[in-house]
Amino acid sequence: MTVPLRTPRLMLRAYRADDAVFVRDLYARAEVQRYIGDGTQRVSSDGQAREKIRGWDQGYAHEPVLGVWAIVDPVGALAGTLLLKPIPDSGTNTATDVEVGWHLHPRAWGRGYATEAARAVLAHAFEHGQDRVVAVTHPANRASQAVCRRLGMTHRGLSRAYYDAECALFELRAPTAHEGEAA
């Protein structure tokens, strides 16, 4: 199940069926979809949105670490989606890799929500034994690449290891017990 998390400004929780109007609005927008896959997989009805939510709920029902979170802003409005999930590989023997990703509504862009939400989910993942997380972005998606850098992720260059597409690959490893200690 997607475990609820809090940050200083945000609540991260599982999507609910009554969030379908927001999910449809978010995933119907060309400006949101342009860097997701081939940019054409739009959600065009509340029924499709409910099915997407149901799939997320079922996919992570018994999963204590991974999930899909609704990002709720400081005034209680939905702002976007934060994902921590297995990443589809391109036949490159990376099937066990986990990715972090975010899809925010345009009204939430530029407020630091993606970085803040991703930090909370990455901390949750590392606290529960995940040792490495990747992020992939469309090579032209400078905004998401900036989020990766703010998260402290290392840019590994362009890669075709995931999604059968060329992506900018970023990686973050769990902090070690000795990081931050004086020598």
PDB file of C-alpha atoms in Angstrom:
ATOM      1  CA  MET A   1       0.000   0.000   0.000  1.00  0.00           C
ATOM      2  CA  THR A   2       1.150   3.516  -0.660  1.00  0.00           C
ATOM      3  CA  VAL A   3       2.239   4.715   2.787  1.00  0.00           C
ATOM      4  CA  PRO A   4       1.177   8.292   3.646  1.00  0.00           C
ATOM      5  CA  LEU A   5       4.140  10.663   4.065  1.00  0.00           C
ATOM      6  CA  ARG A   6       4.454  14.296   5.152  1.00  0.00           C
ATOM      7  CA  THR A   7       6.926  17.033   4.400  1.00  0.00           C
ATOM      8  CA  PRO A   8       6.993  20.526   5.903  1.00  0.00           C
ATOM      9  CA  ARG A   9       4.501  21.708   3.247  1.00  0.00           C
ATOM     10  CA  LEU A  10       3.032  18.654   1.578  1.00  0.00           C
ATOM     11  CA  MET A  11       0.978  15.572   2.291  1.00  0.00           C
ATOM     12  CA  LEU A  12       1.680  12.519   0.149  1.00  0.00           C
ATOM     13  CA  ARG A  13      -1.075   9.925   0.111  1.00  0.00           C
ATOM     14  CA  ALA A  14      -2.563   7.230  -2.079  1.00  0.00           C
ATOM     15  CA  TYR A  15      -4.936   8.382  -4.757  1.00  0.00           C
ATOM     16  CA  ARG A  16      -8.626   7.798  -4.051  1.00  0.00           C
ATOM     17  CA  ALA A  17     -11.475   7.149  -6.483  1.00  0.00           C
ATOM     18  CA  ASP A  18     -12.796  10.672  -5.839  1.00  0.00           C
ATOM     19  CA  ASP A  19      -9.511  12.081  -7.217  1.00  0.00           C
ATOM     20  CA  ALA A  20     -10.487  10.945 -10.732  1.00  0.00           C
ATOM     21  CA  VAL A  21     -11.397  14.439 -11.961  1.00  0.00           C
ATOM     22  CA  PHE A  22      -7.918  15.675 -11.013  1.00  0.00           C
ATOM     23  CA  VAL A  23      -6.174  12.622 -12.539  1.00  0.00           C
ATOM     24  CA  ARG A  24      -8.093  13.119 -15.796  1.00  0.00           C
ATOM     25  CA  ASP A  25      -7.224  16.826 -15.845  1.00  0.00           C
ATOM     26  CA  LEU A  26      -3.545  16.167 -15.085  1.00  0.00           C
ATOM     27  CA  TYR A  27      -3.004  13.349 -17.575  1.00  0.00           C
ATOM     28  CA  ALA A  28      -5.110  14.931 -20.349  1.00  0.00           C
ATOM     29  CA  ARG A  29      -2.824  17.973 -20.574  1.00  0.00           C
ATOM     30  CA  ALA A  30      -0.397  18.120 -23.491  1.00  0.00           C
ATOM     31  CA  GLU A  31       2.086  20.138 -21.414  1.00  0.00           C
ATOM     32  CA  VAL A  32       2.161  17.364 -18.774  1.00  0.00           C
ATOM     33  CA  GLN A  33       2.219  14.477 -21.250  1.00  0.00           C
ATOM     34  CA  ARG A  34       4.833  15.881 -23.641  1.00  0.00           C
ATOM     35  CA  TYR A  35       7.721  14.144 -21.827  1.00  0.00           C
ATOM     36  CA  ILE A  36       5.842  11.012 -20.700  1.00  0.00           C
ATOM     37  CA  GLY A  37       6.421   8.171 -23.141  1.00  0.00           C
ATOM     38  CA  ASP A  38       5.557   9.283 -26.641  1.00  0.00           C
ATOM     39  CA  GLY A  39       3.365  12.072 -25.251  1.00  0.00           C
ATOM     40  CA  THR A  40       0.127  10.655 -26.653  1.00  0.00           C
ATOM     41  CA  GLN A  41      -1.242   8.479 -23.828  1.00  0.00           C
ATOM     42  CA  ARG A  42      -3.817  10.945 -22.583  1.00  0.00           C
ATOM     43  CA  VAL A  43      -6.527  10.210 -20.026  1.00  0.00           C
ATOM     44  CA  SER A  44      -9.670  11.558 -21.633  1.00  0.00           C
ATOM     45  CA  SER A  45     -12.449  10.456 -19.271  1.00  0.00           C
ATOM     46  CA  ASP A  46     -13.177  10.145 -15.589  1.00  0.00           C
ATOM     47  CA  GLY A  47     -13.631   6.398 -16.169  1.00  0.00           C
ATOM     48  CA  GLN A  48     -10.086   6.105 -17.534  1.00  0.00           C
ATOM     49  CA  ALA A  49      -8.845   8.127 -14.570  1.00  0.00           C
ATOM     50  CA  ARG A  50     -10.645   5.845 -12.109  1.00  0.00           C
ATOM     51  CA  GLU A  51      -9.115   2.826 -13.869  1.00  0.00           C
ATOM     52  CA  LYS A  52      -5.637   4.396 -13.597  1.00  0.00           C
ATOM     53  CA  ILE A  53      -6.176   4.977  -9.865  1.00  0.00           C
ATOM     54  CA  ARG A  54      -7.485   1.421  -9.426  1.00  0.00           C
ATOM     55  CA  GLY A  55      -4.386   0.065 -11.194  1.00  0.00           C
ATOM     56  CA  TRP A  56      -2.072   2.054  -8.925  1.00  0.00           C
ATOM     57  CA  ASP A  57      -3.984   0.887  -5.850  1.00  0.00           C
ATOM     58  CA  GLN A  58      -3.921  -2.770  -6.891  1.00  0.00           C
ATOM     59  CA  GLY A  59      -0.318  -2.642  -8.057  1.00  0.00           C
ATOM     60  CA  TYR A  60       0.965  -1.440  -4.693  1.00  0.00           C
ATOM     61  CA  ALA A  61      -1.623  -2.979  -2.326  1.00  0.00           C
ATOM     62  CA  HIS A  62       0.949  -5.289  -0.725  1.00  0.00           C
ATOM     63  CA  GLU A  63       4.048  -3.183  -1.308  1.00  0.00           C
ATOM     64  CA  PRO A  64       5.474  -1.478   1.814  1.00  0.00           C
ATOM     65  CA  VAL A  65       7.994   0.772   0.034  1.00  0.00           C
ATOM     66  CA  LEU A  66       7.030   1.426  -3.586  1.00  0.00           C
ATOM     67  CA  GLY A  67       3.925   3.299  -4.594  1.00  0.00           C
ATOM     68  CA  VAL A  68       2.192   6.132  -6.391  1.00  0.00           C
ATOM     69  CA  TRP A  69       1.459   9.162  -4.239  1.00  0.00           C
ATOM     70  CA  ALA A  70      -0.940  12.042  -4.734  1.00  0.00           C
ATOM     71  CA  ILE A  71       0.884  15.248  -3.832  1.00  0.00           C
ATOM     72  CA  VAL A  72      -1.394  17.501  -1.761  1.00  0.00           C
ATOM     73  CA  ASP A  73      -0.279  21.138  -1.506  1.00  0.00           C
ATOM     74  CA  PRO A  74      -0.333  23.373   1.603  1.00  0.00           C
ATOM     75  CA  VAL A  75      -3.962  24.451   1.039  1.00  0.00           C
ATOM     76  CA  GLY A  76      -5.189  20.886   0.510  1.00  0.00           C
ATOM     77  CA  ALA A  77      -5.381  20.912  -3.293  1.00  0.00           C
ATOM     78  CA  LEU A  78      -3.966  18.099  -5.399  1.00  0.00           C
ATOM     79  CA  ALA A  79      -0.751  19.221  -7.082  1.00  0.00           C
ATOM     80  CA  GLY A  80       0.499  16.106  -8.878  1.00  0.00           C
ATOM     81  CA  THR A  81       1.840  12.588  -8.709  1.00  0.00           C
ATOM     82  CA  LEU A  82       5.041  11.157  -7.223  1.00  0.00           C
ATOM     83  CA  LEU A  83       6.024   7.642  -8.298  1.00  0.00           C
ATOM     84  CA  LEU A  84       8.490   5.134  -6.862  1.00  0.00           C
ATOM     85  CA  LYS A  85       8.181   1.992  -8.943  1.00  0.00           C
ATOM     86  CA  PRO A  86      10.000  -0.689 -10.903  1.00  0.00           C
ATOM     87  CA  ILE A  87      11.298   0.803 -14.152  1.00  0.00           C
ATOM     88  CA  PRO A  88      10.669  -1.099 -17.388  1.00  0.00           C
ATOM     89  CA  ASP A  89      13.965  -2.105 -18.927  1.00  0.00           C
ATOM     90  CA  SER A  90      14.836  -2.400 -22.592  1.00  0.00           C
ATOM     91  CA  GLY A  91      16.135  -5.956 -22.348  1.00  0.00           C
ATOM     92  CA  THR A  92      19.284  -4.723 -20.623  1.00  0.00           C
ATOM     93  CA  ASN A  93      19.084  -6.838 -17.465  1.00  0.00           C
ATOM     94  CA  THR A  94      17.953  -3.899 -15.328  1.00  0.00           C
ATOM     95  CA  ALA A  95      14.538  -5.365 -14.457  1.00  0.00           C
ATOM     96  CA  THR A  96      15.109  -4.940 -10.715  1.00  0.00           C
ATOM     97  CA  ASP A  97      15.840  -1.215 -10.921  1.00  0.00           C
ATOM     98  CA  VAL A  98      13.503   1.248  -9.185  1.00  0.00           C
ATOM     99  CA  GLU A  99      12.726   4.719 -10.489  1.00  0.00           C
ATOM    100  CA  VAL A 100      11.460   7.888  -8.922  1.00  0.00           C
ATOM    101  CA  GLY A 101       9.357  10.194 -11.062  1.00  0.00           C
ATOM    102  CA  TRP A 102       6.922  13.078 -10.831  1.00  0.00           C
ATOM    103  CA  HIS A 103       4.081  14.537 -12.858  1.00  0.00           C
ATOM    104  CA  LEU A 104       2.858  17.897 -11.592  1.00  0.00           C
ATOM    105  CA  HIS A 105      -0.076  20.012 -12.632  1.00  0.00           C
ATOM    106  CA  PRO A 106       1.087  23.216 -14.377  1.00  0.00           C
ATOM    107  CA  ARG A 107      -0.403  25.356 -11.577  1.00  0.00           C
ATOM    108  CA  ALA A 108       2.059  23.614  -9.212  1.00  0.00           C
ATOM    109  CA  TRP A 109       5.150  24.099 -11.383  1.00  0.00           C
ATOM    110  CA  GLY A 110       7.968  26.226 -10.000  1.00  0.00           C
ATOM    111  CA  ARG A 111       7.047  25.809  -6.320  1.00  0.00           C
ATOM    112  CA  GLY A 112       9.568  23.115  -5.393  1.00  0.00           C
ATOM    113  CA  TYR A 113       6.882  20.480  -4.821  1.00  0.00           C
ATOM    114  CA  ALA A 114       8.519  17.822  -7.026  1.00  0.00           C
ATOM    115  CA  THR A 115      11.829  18.130  -5.177  1.00  0.00           C
ATOM    116  CA  GLU A 116      10.211  18.201  -1.735  1.00  0.00           C
ATOM    117  CA  ALA A 117       7.935  15.225  -2.448  1.00  0.00           C
ATOM    118  CA  ALA A 118      10.739  13.201  -4.073  1.00  0.00           C
ATOM    119  CA  ARG A 119      13.051  13.826  -1.106  1.00  0.00           C
ATOM    120  CA  ALA A 120      10.422  12.413   1.263  1.00  0.00           C
ATOM    121  CA  VAL A 121       9.810   9.346  -0.891  1.00  0.00           C
ATOM    122  CA  LEU A 122      13.542   8.725  -1.416  1.00  0.00           C
ATOM    123  CA  ALA A 123      14.156   8.960   2.343  1.00  0.00           C
ATOM    124  CA  HIS A 124      11.302   6.488   2.868  1.00  0.00           C
ATOM    125  CA  ALA A 125      12.818   4.122   0.263  1.00  0.00           C
ATOM    126  CA  PHE A 126      16.315   4.269   1.718  1.00  0.00           C
ATOM    127  CA  GLU A 127      15.029   3.836   5.296  1.00  0.00           C
ATOM    128  CA  HIS A 128      13.339   0.640   4.120  1.00  0.00           C
ATOM    129  CA  GLY A 129      16.364  -0.937   2.461  1.00  0.00           C
ATOM    130  CA  GLN A 130      16.345   0.383  -1.081  1.00  0.00           C
ATOM    131  CA  ASP A 131      20.005   0.987  -1.916  1.00  0.00           C
ATOM    132  CA  ARG A 132      19.712   2.692  -5.305  1.00  0.00           C
ATOM    133  CA  VAL A 133      17.078   4.638  -7.236  1.00  0.00           C
ATOM    134  CA  VAL A 134      17.222   5.944 -10.795  1.00  0.00           C
ATOM    135  CA  ALA A 135      15.352   8.682 -12.599  1.00  0.00           C
ATOM    136  CA  VAL A 136      15.047   9.044 -16.339  1.00  0.00           C
ATOM    137  CA  THR A 137      13.971  12.140 -18.200  1.00  0.00           C
ATOM    138  CA  HIS A 138      13.335  12.998 -21.797  1.00  0.00           C
ATOM    139  CA  PRO A 139      16.639  14.511 -22.999  1.00  0.00           C
ATOM    140  CA  ALA A 140      14.905  17.885 -23.523  1.00  0.00           C
ATOM    141  CA  ASN A 141      13.165  17.967 -20.114  1.00  0.00           C
ATOM    142  CA  ARG A 142      15.398  20.499 -18.394  1.00  0.00           C
ATOM    143  CA  ALA A 143      12.961  21.109 -15.522  1.00  0.00           C
ATOM    144  CA  SER A 144      12.983  17.455 -14.405  1.00  0.00           C
ATOM    145  CA  GLN A 145      16.749  17.291 -14.852  1.00  0.00           C
ATOM    146  CA  ALA A 146      17.033  20.270 -12.506  1.00  0.00           C
ATOM    147  CA  VAL A 147      14.924  18.380  -9.940  1.00  0.00           C
ATOM    148  CA  CYS A 148      17.298  15.411 -10.255  1.00  0.00           C
ATOM    149  CA  ARG A 149      20.278  17.682  -9.585  1.00  0.00           C
ATOM    150  CA  ARG A 150      18.541  19.276  -6.561  1.00  0.00           C
ATOM    151  CA  LEU A 151      17.962  15.753  -5.220  1.00  0.00           C
ATOM    152  CA  GLY A 152      21.711  15.096  -5.433  1.00  0.00           C
ATOM    153  CA  MET A 153      21.334  12.538  -8.206  1.00  0.00           C
ATOM    154  CA  THR A 154      24.350  11.799 -10.398  1.00  0.00           C
ATOM    155  CA  HIS A 155      23.864  12.292 -14.135  1.00  0.00           C
ATOM    156  CA  ARG A 156      24.972   9.120 -15.942  1.00  0.00           C
ATOM    157  CA  GLY A 157      24.519  10.460 -19.471  1.00  0.00           C
ATOM    158  CA  LEU A 158      22.107   9.313 -22.126  1.00  0.00           C
ATOM    159  CA  SER A 159      20.913   5.723 -21.910  1.00  0.00           C
ATOM    160  CA  ARG A 160      18.635   3.346 -23.805  1.00  0.00           C
ATOM    161  CA  ALA A 161      18.437   0.916 -20.850  1.00  0.00           C
ATOM    162  CA  TYR A 162      14.809   1.781 -20.024  1.00  0.00           C
ATOM    163  CA  TYR A 163      11.486   2.277 -21.798  1.00  0.00           C
ATOM    164  CA  ASP A 164      13.042   1.366 -25.192  1.00  0.00           C
ATOM    165  CA  ALA A 165      13.899   5.035 -25.592  1.00  0.00           C
ATOM    166  CA  GLU A 166      16.887   7.308 -25.194  1.00  0.00           C
ATOM    167  CA  CYS A 167      16.651   9.063 -21.822  1.00  0.00           C
ATOM    168  CA  ALA A 168      18.886  11.151 -19.618  1.00  0.00           C
ATOM    169  CA  LEU A 169      19.758   8.801 -16.749  1.00  0.00           C
ATOM    170  CA  PHE A 170      20.257   9.923 -13.151  1.00  0.00           C
ATOM    171  CA  GLU A 171      21.148   7.777 -10.140  1.00  0.00           C
ATOM    172  CA  LEU A 172      21.072   8.158  -6.377  1.00  0.00           C
ATOM    173  CA  ARG A 173      22.494   5.672  -3.920  1.00  0.00           C
ATOM    174  CA  ALA A 174      21.402   5.316  -0.317  1.00  0.00           C
ATOM    175  CA  PRO A 175      23.579   7.220   2.145  1.00  0.00           C
ATOM    176  CA  THR A 176      26.055   5.002   3.925  1.00  0.00           C
ATOM    177  CA  ALA A 177      26.244   4.826   7.708  1.00  0.00           C
ATOM    178  CA  HIS A 178      29.567   6.687   7.619  1.00  0.00           C
ATOM    179  CA  GLU A 179      28.528   9.608   5.425  1.00  0.00           C
ATOM    180  CA  GLY A 180      28.679  12.850   7.285  1.00  0.00           C
ATOM    181  CA  GLU A 181      31.012  11.547  10.014  1.00  0.00           C
ATOM    182  CA  ALA A 182      34.331  13.285  10.573  1.00  0.00           C
ATOM    183  CA  ALA A 183      37.432  11.293   9.691  1.00  0.00           C
TER     184      ALA A 183
END
